[in-house]
Amino acid sequence: MTGFGYTLMTEQSGPKELVTYAVGAEKAGFDFAVSSDHYSPWLTSQGHSPYAWTVLGAVAQATESIELMTYVTCPTMRYHPAVVAQKAATLQILSDGRFTLGLGSGENLNEHVVGAGWPGVDKRQDMLVEAIQIIRELLAGGLVEWQGEHYRVDSARLWDLPDVPLPIAVAVSGDKSIEKFASIADHMIAVAPEKVLVNGWRHVRNMAAGSPSESRVIGQIPICWDPDQQKAIDRAHDQFRWFAGGWSVNADLPTTAGFSAATQFVRPEDVADSIPCGPDLDAIVESVRPYWEAGFSDIALVQIGDESLEAFLAEAAGPLLEKLRAAAKVK
């Protein structure tokens, strides 16, 4: 069965609202909820960026069964990996084993704020490999001393460890990142429905382990449901036109002003061509279909616009999930 998730977009909603929406997503029947982990929104019009880990702690207490995940945390610059290990272990305890630690190599938008610069992609991925190794060591429960190429850990130990093992998922975008991470992570994250990524991930894992192993493949797609199609298009253009640049560009832009300048010529119709907008639930299903056809096991939806979320969860989410699950069964 394909799992369908709800995205807690910290860039478009305040912390209390995010907790309320997580409760609503659980009631609507979503299988899991992922949270972005930003220091800044992409565009000023989005207007928010609360601390994701505080929000997730509150969500863990306000919900009962919905799985939780960071999508994604960068454990290399703004956060030291030893700190990420501690807060992830704590969240796994608070959620009674419902948490997956989603990791990635980060975006300049969020990581530059600590004044440590912005390395090239190869260095960022090498840093992430070492960070995952440190996190694994700490989650194993022993006293950790580490002197690596990028990090030092001095006599660190996690004193509160979860009874349920903490899965780690890692964002990949191509062959190089798959080679680096497939053998050291549990699950794969990707933002494009590319079957070649799924096949490459599974191949490397099978070769490393010697036999097939269970591994989730988790994707994400923006949608903009609204009874008024033009209103949905306008909202998606206002708040999500940054999406048009693609992740290879988005990872390097440092400020909301940069994203605004980079997307100034993106038209509303351009956004509507790439994001399903309006009341047609069947059109949303068709936009999600390429993910499960590419082999993704889990797909998180991003409903664009804080002002639309109460109505989306109350009116559209349930019927949409029914349609998605029915369509995903026929592969």
Short mmCIF file of C-alpha atoms in Angstrom, two decimals, residues 29-233:
data_model
loop_
_atom_site.label_atom_id
_atom_site.label_comp_id
_atom_site.label_asym_id
_atom_site.label_seq_id
_atom_site.Cartn_x
_atom_site.Cartn_y
_atom_site.Cartn_z
CA GLY A 29 -6.65 9.94 7.62
CA PHE A 30 -3.14 10.84 6.47
CA ASP A 31 -0.61 8.10 7.16
CA PHE A 32 2.27 10.37 8.09
CA ALA A 33 3.25 14.01 8.48
CA VAL A 34 6.54 15.53 7.38
CA SER A 35 7.90 18.84 8.57
CA SER A 36 10.23 21.21 6.80
CA ASP A 37 13.13 22.52 8.91
CA HIS A 38 13.97 26.08 7.81
CA TYR A 39 15.37 29.21 9.34
CA SER A 40 13.70 31.35 6.68
CA PRO A 41 10.82 31.05 4.21
CA TRP A 42 11.68 31.06 0.52
CA LEU A 43 9.50 34.12 -0.16
CA THR A 44 8.51 36.99 2.11
CA SER A 45 4.84 36.42 1.29
CA GLN A 46 5.00 33.03 3.03
CA GLY A 47 5.79 34.87 6.21
CA HIS A 48 6.80 32.19 8.76
CA SER A 49 9.58 29.92 9.90
CA PRO A 50 9.18 28.61 13.47
CA TYR A 51 11.61 26.07 14.92
CA ALA A 52 10.57 22.72 13.51
CA TRP A 53 11.77 20.60 16.43
CA THR A 54 9.72 22.46 19.01
CA VAL A 55 6.68 22.13 16.74
CA LEU A 56 7.28 18.39 16.26
CA GLY A 57 7.57 17.87 20.01
CA ALA A 58 4.17 19.50 20.45
CA VAL A 59 2.75 17.50 17.53
CA ALA A 60 4.01 14.27 19.08
CA GLN A 61 1.97 15.01 22.18
CA ALA A 62 -1.12 16.28 20.35
CA THR A 63 -1.42 13.27 18.01
CA GLU A 64 -1.69 9.54 18.60
CA SER A 65 -0.89 7.46 15.54
CA ILE A 66 0.30 9.53 12.60
CA GLU A 67 3.96 8.96 11.73
CA LEU A 68 6.28 11.98 11.93
CA MET A 69 9.35 12.92 9.93
CA THR A 70 11.71 15.80 9.20
CA TYR A 71 11.74 16.62 5.50
CA VAL A 72 14.54 17.50 5.80
CA THR A 73 17.01 18.45 8.50
CA CYS A 74 20.53 19.47 7.57
CA PRO A 75 22.82 18.09 10.34
CA THR A 76 26.04 19.70 9.14
CA MET A 77 26.17 23.48 9.65
CA ARG A 78 23.31 25.13 11.52
CA TYR A 79 23.14 22.01 13.70
CA HIS A 80 26.05 19.89 14.88
CA PRO A 81 25.31 16.19 14.24
CA ALA A 82 25.70 15.38 17.94
CA VAL A 83 22.86 17.80 18.72
CA VAL A 84 20.70 16.34 15.95
CA ALA A 85 21.21 12.87 17.41
CA GLN A 86 20.04 14.07 20.83
CA LYS A 87 16.90 15.83 19.65
CA ALA A 88 15.98 13.00 17.25
CA ALA A 89 16.30 10.43 20.04
CA THR A 90 14.14 12.60 22.31
CA LEU A 91 11.48 13.04 19.65
CA GLN A 92 11.38 9.30 19.02
CA ILE A 93 10.63 8.80 22.72
CA LEU A 94 7.97 11.55 22.81
CA SER A 95 6.25 10.11 19.74
CA ASP A 96 6.34 6.50 21.01
CA GLY A 97 8.41 5.35 18.06
CA ARG A 98 6.58 7.23 15.30
CA PHE A 99 9.52 9.37 14.13
CA THR A 100 11.83 9.07 11.13
CA LEU A 101 14.86 11.36 10.92
CA GLY A 102 14.94 12.79 7.40
CA LEU A 103 18.30 14.32 6.50
CA GLY A 104 19.76 16.28 3.59
CA SER A 105 22.75 18.38 2.60
CA GLY A 106 20.84 21.61 3.14
CA GLU A 107 20.08 24.94 1.51
CA ASN A 108 22.12 28.13 1.69
CA LEU A 109 18.93 29.98 2.67
CA ASN A 110 18.97 28.32 6.09
CA GLU A 111 22.55 27.33 6.75
CA HIS A 112 24.38 30.60 6.01
CA VAL A 113 22.81 32.27 9.05
CA VAL A 114 25.44 30.85 11.42
CA GLY A 115 28.23 32.55 9.44
CA ALA A 116 30.08 29.40 8.42
CA GLY A 117 29.87 30.01 4.66
CA TRP A 118 28.35 27.70 2.07
CA PRO A 119 30.52 24.83 0.77
CA GLY A 120 30.19 23.24 -2.66
CA VAL A 121 27.90 20.27 -3.12
CA ASP A 122 30.64 17.62 -2.96
CA LYS A 123 31.88 18.91 0.38
CA ARG A 124 28.33 19.21 1.71
CA GLN A 125 27.65 15.59 0.87
CA ASP A 126 30.92 14.47 2.46
CA MET A 127 29.94 16.39 5.59
CA LEU A 128 26.57 14.66 5.59
CA VAL A 129 28.18 11.22 5.35
CA GLU A 130 30.30 11.98 8.41
CA ALA A 131 27.32 13.48 10.24
CA ILE A 132 25.27 10.31 9.70
CA GLN A 133 28.15 8.20 11.01
CA ILE A 134 28.26 10.32 14.18
CA ILE A 135 24.49 10.14 14.64
CA ARG A 136 24.57 6.36 14.26
CA GLU A 137 27.37 6.07 16.81
CA LEU A 138 25.46 8.12 19.37
CA LEU A 139 22.20 6.26 18.79
CA ALA A 140 24.07 3.03 19.53
CA GLY A 141 24.28 4.23 23.12
CA GLY A 142 27.98 4.31 23.89
CA LEU A 143 30.41 7.08 24.79
CA VAL A 144 31.52 8.70 21.54
CA GLU A 145 34.88 10.28 20.81
CA TRP A 146 35.21 11.43 17.22
CA GLN A 147 37.86 13.30 15.31
CA GLY A 148 36.94 13.38 11.63
CA GLU A 149 37.61 15.54 8.64
CA HIS A 150 34.72 17.89 9.39
CA TYR A 151 33.59 17.27 12.99
CA ARG A 152 34.88 16.63 16.47
CA VAL A 153 32.84 14.97 19.20
CA ASP A 154 34.27 15.04 22.71
CA SER A 155 33.00 12.47 25.24
CA ALA A 156 29.36 12.55 24.09
CA ARG A 157 26.65 10.14 25.11
CA LEU A 158 22.87 10.10 24.71
CA TRP A 159 21.35 9.48 28.12
CA ASP A 160 17.78 9.05 26.89
CA LEU A 161 17.59 6.51 24.10
CA PRO A 162 14.36 5.33 22.45
CA ASP A 163 13.28 1.71 22.76
CA VAL A 164 12.19 1.77 19.11
CA PRO A 165 15.15 2.10 16.70
CA LEU A 166 15.28 5.45 14.92
CA PRO A 167 15.15 5.14 11.10
CA ILE A 168 17.21 7.58 9.02
CA ALA A 169 16.09 8.74 5.58
CA VAL A 170 18.36 10.76 3.28
CA ALA A 171 17.58 13.05 0.35
CA VAL A 172 19.24 12.10 -2.94
CA SER A 173 19.20 13.64 -6.39
CA GLY A 174 21.45 11.49 -8.58
CA ASP A 175 23.98 8.68 -8.88
CA LYS A 176 26.68 10.34 -6.75
CA SER A 177 24.41 10.94 -3.77
CA ILE A 178 22.91 7.46 -4.08
CA GLU A 179 26.39 5.90 -3.99
CA LYS A 180 27.23 7.92 -0.88
CA PHE A 181 24.06 7.36 1.12
CA ALA A 182 22.21 4.21 0.06
CA SER A 183 24.34 1.93 2.22
CA ILE A 184 24.32 4.12 5.35
CA ALA A 185 20.65 5.24 5.44
CA ASP A 186 17.46 3.28 5.89
CA HIS A 187 15.19 5.14 3.48
CA MET A 188 15.41 7.39 0.44
CA ILE A 189 13.94 10.87 -0.03
CA ALA A 190 13.55 12.52 -3.44
CA VAL A 191 11.49 15.39 -4.83
CA ALA A 192 11.15 14.16 -8.42
CA PRO A 193 9.30 11.00 -9.54
CA GLU A 194 12.30 9.47 -11.29
CA LYS A 195 12.29 5.68 -11.50
CA VAL A 196 16.02 5.69 -12.23
CA LEU A 197 16.64 7.08 -8.73
CA VAL A 198 14.51 4.39 -7.11
CA ASN A 199 16.20 1.62 -9.10
CA GLY A 200 19.65 3.02 -8.39
CA TRP A 201 18.94 3.24 -4.67
CA ARG A 202 17.68 -0.32 -4.48
CA HIS A 203 20.60 -1.62 -6.54
CA VAL A 204 23.23 -0.05 -4.29
CA ARG A 205 21.47 -1.23 -1.15
CA ASN A 206 21.17 -4.77 -2.47
CA MET A 207 24.82 -4.85 -3.46
CA ALA A 208 25.95 -3.46 -0.10
CA ALA A 209 23.80 -5.76 2.00
CA GLY A 210 24.11 -8.83 -0.20
CA SER A 211 20.36 -9.30 -0.35
CA PRO A 212 17.23 -7.15 -0.81
CA SER A 213 16.12 -5.19 2.25
CA GLU A 214 13.08 -3.12 3.09
CA SER A 215 13.58 0.55 2.29
CA ARG A 216 10.94 3.22 1.90
CA VAL A 217 11.12 5.75 -0.93
CA ILE A 218 9.54 9.01 0.16
CA GLY A 219 8.50 11.81 -2.18
CA GLN A 220 6.72 15.13 -1.91
CA ILE A 221 4.51 17.14 -4.26
CA PRO A 222 2.87 20.59 -3.95
CA ILE A 223 -0.82 21.03 -4.67
CA CYS A 224 -3.14 24.03 -4.34
CA TRP A 225 -6.69 22.89 -3.75
CA ASP A 226 -9.38 25.58 -3.65
CA PRO A 227 -13.05 25.74 -4.75
CA ASP A 228 -12.01 28.73 -6.90
CA GLN A 229 -9.40 27.71 -9.48
CA GLN A 230 -8.16 31.22 -10.22
CA LYS A 231 -7.77 31.92 -6.51
CA ALA A 232 -5.71 28.73 -6.22
CA ILE A 233 -3.48 29.74 -9.14
#
